[in-house]
Short mmCIF file of C-alpha atoms and ligand atoms in Angstrom, two decimals:
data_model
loop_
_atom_site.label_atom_id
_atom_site.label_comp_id
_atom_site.label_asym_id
_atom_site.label_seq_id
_atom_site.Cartn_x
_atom_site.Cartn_y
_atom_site.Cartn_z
CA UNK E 1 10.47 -17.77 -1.81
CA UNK E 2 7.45 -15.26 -0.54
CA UNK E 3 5.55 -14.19 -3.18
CA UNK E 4 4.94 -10.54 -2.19
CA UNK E 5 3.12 -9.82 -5.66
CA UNK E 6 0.55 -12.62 -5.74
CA UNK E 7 -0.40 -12.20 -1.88
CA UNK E 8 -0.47 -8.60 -2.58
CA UNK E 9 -2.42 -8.91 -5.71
CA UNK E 10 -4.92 -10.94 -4.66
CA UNK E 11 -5.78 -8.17 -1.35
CA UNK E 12 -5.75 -5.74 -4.19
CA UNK E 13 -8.54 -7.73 -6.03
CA UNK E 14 -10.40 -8.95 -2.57
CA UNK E 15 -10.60 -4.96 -1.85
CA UNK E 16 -11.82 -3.94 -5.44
CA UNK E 17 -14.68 -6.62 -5.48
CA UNK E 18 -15.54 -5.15 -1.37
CA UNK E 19 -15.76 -1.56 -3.17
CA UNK E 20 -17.55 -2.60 -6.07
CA UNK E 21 -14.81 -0.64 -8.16
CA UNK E 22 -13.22 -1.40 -11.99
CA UNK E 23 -9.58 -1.49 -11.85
CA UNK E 24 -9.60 1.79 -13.51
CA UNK E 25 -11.95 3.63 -10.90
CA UNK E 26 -9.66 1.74 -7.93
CA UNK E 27 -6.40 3.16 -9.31
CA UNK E 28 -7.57 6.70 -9.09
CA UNK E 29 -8.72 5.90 -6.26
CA UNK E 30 -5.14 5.62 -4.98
CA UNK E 31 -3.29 7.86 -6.98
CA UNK E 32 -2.09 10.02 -4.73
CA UNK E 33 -0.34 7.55 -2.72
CA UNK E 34 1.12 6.44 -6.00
CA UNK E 35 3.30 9.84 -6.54
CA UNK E 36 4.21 10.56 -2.84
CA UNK E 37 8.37 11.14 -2.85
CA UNK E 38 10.79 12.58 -0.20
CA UNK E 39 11.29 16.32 -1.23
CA UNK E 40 11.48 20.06 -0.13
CA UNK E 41 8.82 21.13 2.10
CA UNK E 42 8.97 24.60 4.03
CA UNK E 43 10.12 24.79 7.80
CA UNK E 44 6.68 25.23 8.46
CA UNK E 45 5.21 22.13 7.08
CA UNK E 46 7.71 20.28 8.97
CA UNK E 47 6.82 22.21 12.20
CA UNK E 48 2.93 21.15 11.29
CA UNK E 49 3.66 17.65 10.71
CA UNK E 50 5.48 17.73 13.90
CA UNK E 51 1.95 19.13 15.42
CA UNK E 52 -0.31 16.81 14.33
CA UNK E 53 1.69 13.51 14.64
CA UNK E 54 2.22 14.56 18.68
CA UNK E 55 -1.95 15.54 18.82
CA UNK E 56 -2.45 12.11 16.63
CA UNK E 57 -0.41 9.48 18.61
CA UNK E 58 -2.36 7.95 21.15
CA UNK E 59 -5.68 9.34 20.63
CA UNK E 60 -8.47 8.52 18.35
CA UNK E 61 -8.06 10.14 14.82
CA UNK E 62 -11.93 11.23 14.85
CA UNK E 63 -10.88 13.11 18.35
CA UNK E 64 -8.19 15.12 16.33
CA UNK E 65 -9.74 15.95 12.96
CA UNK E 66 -12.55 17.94 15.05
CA UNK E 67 -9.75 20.04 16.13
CA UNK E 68 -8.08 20.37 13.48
CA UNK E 69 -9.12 24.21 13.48
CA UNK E 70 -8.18 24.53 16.98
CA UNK E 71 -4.54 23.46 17.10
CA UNK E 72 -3.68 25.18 13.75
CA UNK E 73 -5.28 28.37 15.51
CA UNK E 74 -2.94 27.79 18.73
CA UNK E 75 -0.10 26.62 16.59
CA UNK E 76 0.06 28.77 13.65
CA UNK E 77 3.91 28.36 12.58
CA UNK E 78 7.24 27.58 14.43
CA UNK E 79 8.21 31.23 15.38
CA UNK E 80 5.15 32.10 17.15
CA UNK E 81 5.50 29.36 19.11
CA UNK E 82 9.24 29.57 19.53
CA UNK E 83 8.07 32.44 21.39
CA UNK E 84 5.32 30.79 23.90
CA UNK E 85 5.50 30.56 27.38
CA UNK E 86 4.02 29.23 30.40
CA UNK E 87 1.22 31.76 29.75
CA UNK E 88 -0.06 30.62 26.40
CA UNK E 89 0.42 26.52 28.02
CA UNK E 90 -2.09 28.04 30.36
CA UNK E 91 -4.05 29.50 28.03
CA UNK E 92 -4.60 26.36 26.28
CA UNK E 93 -5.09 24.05 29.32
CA UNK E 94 -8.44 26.68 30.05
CA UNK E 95 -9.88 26.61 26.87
CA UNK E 96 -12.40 23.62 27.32
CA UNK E 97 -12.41 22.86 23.27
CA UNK E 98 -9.02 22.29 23.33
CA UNK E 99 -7.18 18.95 23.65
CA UNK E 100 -5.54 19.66 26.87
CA UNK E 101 -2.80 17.03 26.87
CA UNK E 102 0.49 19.19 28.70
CA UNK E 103 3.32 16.74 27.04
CA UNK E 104 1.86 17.17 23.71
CA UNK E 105 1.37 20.47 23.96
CA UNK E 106 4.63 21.27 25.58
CA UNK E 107 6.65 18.99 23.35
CA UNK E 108 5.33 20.98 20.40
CA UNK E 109 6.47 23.91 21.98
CA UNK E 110 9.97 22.50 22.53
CA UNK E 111 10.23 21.51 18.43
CA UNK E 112 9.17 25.31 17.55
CA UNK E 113 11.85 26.36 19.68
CA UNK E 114 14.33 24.00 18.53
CA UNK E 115 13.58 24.84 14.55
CA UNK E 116 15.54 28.07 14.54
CA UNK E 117 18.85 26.57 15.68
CA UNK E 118 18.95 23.91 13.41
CA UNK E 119 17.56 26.46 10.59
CA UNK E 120 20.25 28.56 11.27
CA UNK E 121 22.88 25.96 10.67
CA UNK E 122 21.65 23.59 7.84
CA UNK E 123 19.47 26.74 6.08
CA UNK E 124 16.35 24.74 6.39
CA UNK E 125 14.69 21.83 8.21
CA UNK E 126 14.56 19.78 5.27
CA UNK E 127 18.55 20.39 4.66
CA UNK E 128 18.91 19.14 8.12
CA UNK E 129 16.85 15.99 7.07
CA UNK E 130 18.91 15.12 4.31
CA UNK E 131 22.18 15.82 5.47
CA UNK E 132 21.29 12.54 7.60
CA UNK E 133 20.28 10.71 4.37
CA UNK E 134 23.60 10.06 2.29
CA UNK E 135 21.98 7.38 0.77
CA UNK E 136 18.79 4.68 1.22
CA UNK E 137 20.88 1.79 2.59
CA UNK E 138 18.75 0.19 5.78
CA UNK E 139 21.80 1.06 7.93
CA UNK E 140 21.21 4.89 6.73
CA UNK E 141 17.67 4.78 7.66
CA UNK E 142 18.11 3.24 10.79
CA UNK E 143 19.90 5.89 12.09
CA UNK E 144 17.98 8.65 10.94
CA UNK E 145 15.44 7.16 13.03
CA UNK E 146 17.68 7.56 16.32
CA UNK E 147 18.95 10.73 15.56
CA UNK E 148 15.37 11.94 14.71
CA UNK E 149 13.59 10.51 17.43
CA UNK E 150 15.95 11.61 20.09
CA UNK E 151 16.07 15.64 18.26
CA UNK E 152 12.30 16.14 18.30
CA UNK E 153 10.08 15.88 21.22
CA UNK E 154 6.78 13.61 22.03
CA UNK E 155 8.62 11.67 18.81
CA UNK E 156 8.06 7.95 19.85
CA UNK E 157 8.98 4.19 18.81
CA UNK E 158 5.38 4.13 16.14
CA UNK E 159 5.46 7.85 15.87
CA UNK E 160 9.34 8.41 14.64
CA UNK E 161 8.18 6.31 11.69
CA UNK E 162 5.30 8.49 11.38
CA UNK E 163 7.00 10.93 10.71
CA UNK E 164 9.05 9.19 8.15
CA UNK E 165 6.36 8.00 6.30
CA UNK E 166 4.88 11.48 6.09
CA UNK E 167 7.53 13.20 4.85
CA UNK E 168 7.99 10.27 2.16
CA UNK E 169 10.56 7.92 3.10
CA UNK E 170 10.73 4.28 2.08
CA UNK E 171 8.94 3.16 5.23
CA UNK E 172 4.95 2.49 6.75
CA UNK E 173 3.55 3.22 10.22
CA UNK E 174 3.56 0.12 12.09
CA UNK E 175 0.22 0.70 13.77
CA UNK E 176 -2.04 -1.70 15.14
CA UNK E 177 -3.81 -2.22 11.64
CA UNK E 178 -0.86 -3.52 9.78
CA UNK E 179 0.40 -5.11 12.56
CA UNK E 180 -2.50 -7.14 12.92
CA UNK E 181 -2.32 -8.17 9.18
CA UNK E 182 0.83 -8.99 8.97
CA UNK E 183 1.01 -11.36 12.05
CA UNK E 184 -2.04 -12.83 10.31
CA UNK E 185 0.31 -13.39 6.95
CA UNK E 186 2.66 -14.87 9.36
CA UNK E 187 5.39 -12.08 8.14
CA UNK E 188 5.83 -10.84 12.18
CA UNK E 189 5.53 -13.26 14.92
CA UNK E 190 5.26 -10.23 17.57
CA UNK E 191 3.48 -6.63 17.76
CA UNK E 192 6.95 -5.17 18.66
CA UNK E 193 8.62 -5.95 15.24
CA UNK E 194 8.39 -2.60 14.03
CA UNK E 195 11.67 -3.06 11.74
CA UNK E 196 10.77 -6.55 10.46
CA UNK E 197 7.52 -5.15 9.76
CA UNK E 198 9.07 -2.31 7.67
CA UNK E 199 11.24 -4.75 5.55
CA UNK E 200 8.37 -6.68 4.44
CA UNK E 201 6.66 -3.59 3.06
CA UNK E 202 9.20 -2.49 1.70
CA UNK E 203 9.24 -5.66 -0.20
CA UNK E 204 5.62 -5.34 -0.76
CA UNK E 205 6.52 -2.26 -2.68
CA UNK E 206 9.43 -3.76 -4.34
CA UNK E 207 7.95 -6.66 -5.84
CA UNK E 208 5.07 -4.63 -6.97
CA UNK E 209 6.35 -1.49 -8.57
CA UNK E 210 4.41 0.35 -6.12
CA UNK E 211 5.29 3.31 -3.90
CA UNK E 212 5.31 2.02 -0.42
CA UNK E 213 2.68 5.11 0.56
CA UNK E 214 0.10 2.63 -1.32
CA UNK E 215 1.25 -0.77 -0.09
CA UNK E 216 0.91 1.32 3.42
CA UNK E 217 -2.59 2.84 2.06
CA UNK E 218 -4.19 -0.84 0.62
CA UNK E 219 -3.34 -2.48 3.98
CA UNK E 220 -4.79 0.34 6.11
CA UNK E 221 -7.82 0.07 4.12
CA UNK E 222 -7.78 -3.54 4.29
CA UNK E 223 -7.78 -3.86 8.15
CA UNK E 224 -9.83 -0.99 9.21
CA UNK E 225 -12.35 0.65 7.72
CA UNK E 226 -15.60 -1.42 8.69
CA UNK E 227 -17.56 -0.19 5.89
CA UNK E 228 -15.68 -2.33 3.35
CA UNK E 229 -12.37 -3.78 4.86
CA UNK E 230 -11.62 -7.41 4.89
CA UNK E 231 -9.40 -7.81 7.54
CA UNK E 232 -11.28 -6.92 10.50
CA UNK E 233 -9.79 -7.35 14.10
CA UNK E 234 -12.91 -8.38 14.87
CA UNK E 235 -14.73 -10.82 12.72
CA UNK E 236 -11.89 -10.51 9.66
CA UNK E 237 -14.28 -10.94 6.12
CA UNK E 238 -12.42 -14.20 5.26
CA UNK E 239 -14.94 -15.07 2.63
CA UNK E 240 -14.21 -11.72 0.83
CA UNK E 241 -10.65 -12.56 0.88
CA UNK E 242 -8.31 -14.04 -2.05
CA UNK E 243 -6.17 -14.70 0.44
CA UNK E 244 -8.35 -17.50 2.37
CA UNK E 245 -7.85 -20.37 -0.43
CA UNK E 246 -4.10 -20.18 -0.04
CA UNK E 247 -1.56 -20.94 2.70
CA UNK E 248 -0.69 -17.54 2.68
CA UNK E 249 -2.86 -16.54 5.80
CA UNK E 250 -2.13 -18.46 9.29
CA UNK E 251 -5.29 -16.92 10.72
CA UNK E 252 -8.57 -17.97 8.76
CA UNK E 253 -12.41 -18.49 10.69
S1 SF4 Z 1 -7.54 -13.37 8.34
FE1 SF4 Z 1 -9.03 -13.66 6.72
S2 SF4 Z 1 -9.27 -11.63 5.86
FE2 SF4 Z 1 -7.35 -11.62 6.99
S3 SF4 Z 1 -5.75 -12.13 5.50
FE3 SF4 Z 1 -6.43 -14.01 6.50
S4 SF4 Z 1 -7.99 -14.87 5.11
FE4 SF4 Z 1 -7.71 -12.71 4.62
#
């Protein structure tokens, strides 16, 4: 049987020793990730998350945070922009510090105007939400996904989960960074097994203890951040890694 606790374990330690931290200094490190639940948030934190997972997908994060400002300026809460037209798209589009992207801008638009219907007849956003959770079965969760990603706009197959993961389900973002990993581990075979991906974190999290916001958090760190991450698309730090003196890893240099 996979042993999801010593392979996660040892990228644990691999990652402490790259950040020269005790284990006491590396868990509060994380401990945000560690406390990070599905629960009420206002219609409008929905209707921001919304926002910035459409500006995010597809675009470099460094591109967005620079904006940040910007969009919240543009996109201050759901019933100002329930209100936009073809004016303020405009508006946007000739502002040369803006990201001018029309779908993601327009499918933003679309959500704000959605948000009052669905307010009107759950009482909130986040009612709505959990009226299509009766329970955390995989079944349960698979079809929120549909039924979310087909409600919202410029919602897409990596983003849906996105979106999930933000608002604190029992999923991860399958981006590029964990996918890589996980091939490496041998988990996925193929960048497309978004679902299988999911299951094996979830596991991760499982067999750990952990919130799966920090199995999601140690793997992101793991794969991408050059300054001290191990498993680099390019050049992965093998020697750094626990994981290299097992037969846990399928890719080693
Ligand atoms: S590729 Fe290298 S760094 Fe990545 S998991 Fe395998 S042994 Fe570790």
């Amino acid at each position: 049987m996979y042993n999801y606790s010593e392979v996660f374990t040892k990228m644990e330690n691999s990652l402490m020793s790259a950040l020269k931290l005790s284990k006491k200094d590396f868990d509060e490190r994380y401990e945000s990730t560690k406390t990070l639940k599905f629960e009420a948030k206002s219609d409008d934190w929905y209707f921001e998350e919304l926002t910035f997972i459409a500006f995010y997908s597809g675009f470099k994060a460094d591109t967005v945070n620079k904006k940040v400002g910007l969009i919240k300026e543009y996109f201050p809460d759901y019933k100002t922009v329930s209100k936009f037209d073809q004016n303020d798209i405009n508006k946007m589009m000739a502002d040369s510090k803006m990201i001018k992207h029309p779908g993601k801008i327009e499918g933003i638009i679309k959500n704000a105007k959605l948000f009052p219907s669905i307010i009107s007849e759950f009482g909130s956003i986040h009612n709505y939400l959990v009226s299509l959770l009766p329970d955390d079965t995989d079944e349960t969760l698979k079809k929120f996904y549909k039924t979310v990603r087909s409600k919202f706009a410029y919602l897409g197959d990596i983003t849906t989960y996105h979106f999930m993961t933000e608002i604190g389900l029992n999923v991860v973002k399958p981006d590029r960074v964990l996918i890589r990993i996980f091939e490496r581990l041998g988990l996925i075979t193929h960048d497309k097994q978004y679902w299988e991906l999911i299951v094996h974190a979830r596991e991760f999290a499982k067999a750990t203890k952990q919130k799966i916001r920090y199995i999601d958090m140690i793997f992101v760190e793991y794969g991408q951040v050059k300054e001290y991450g191990i498993c680099l698309e390019v050049k992965p730090k093998c020697d750094k890694c626990e994981l290299s003196k097992t037969d846990y890893c399928n890719y080693k240099n």
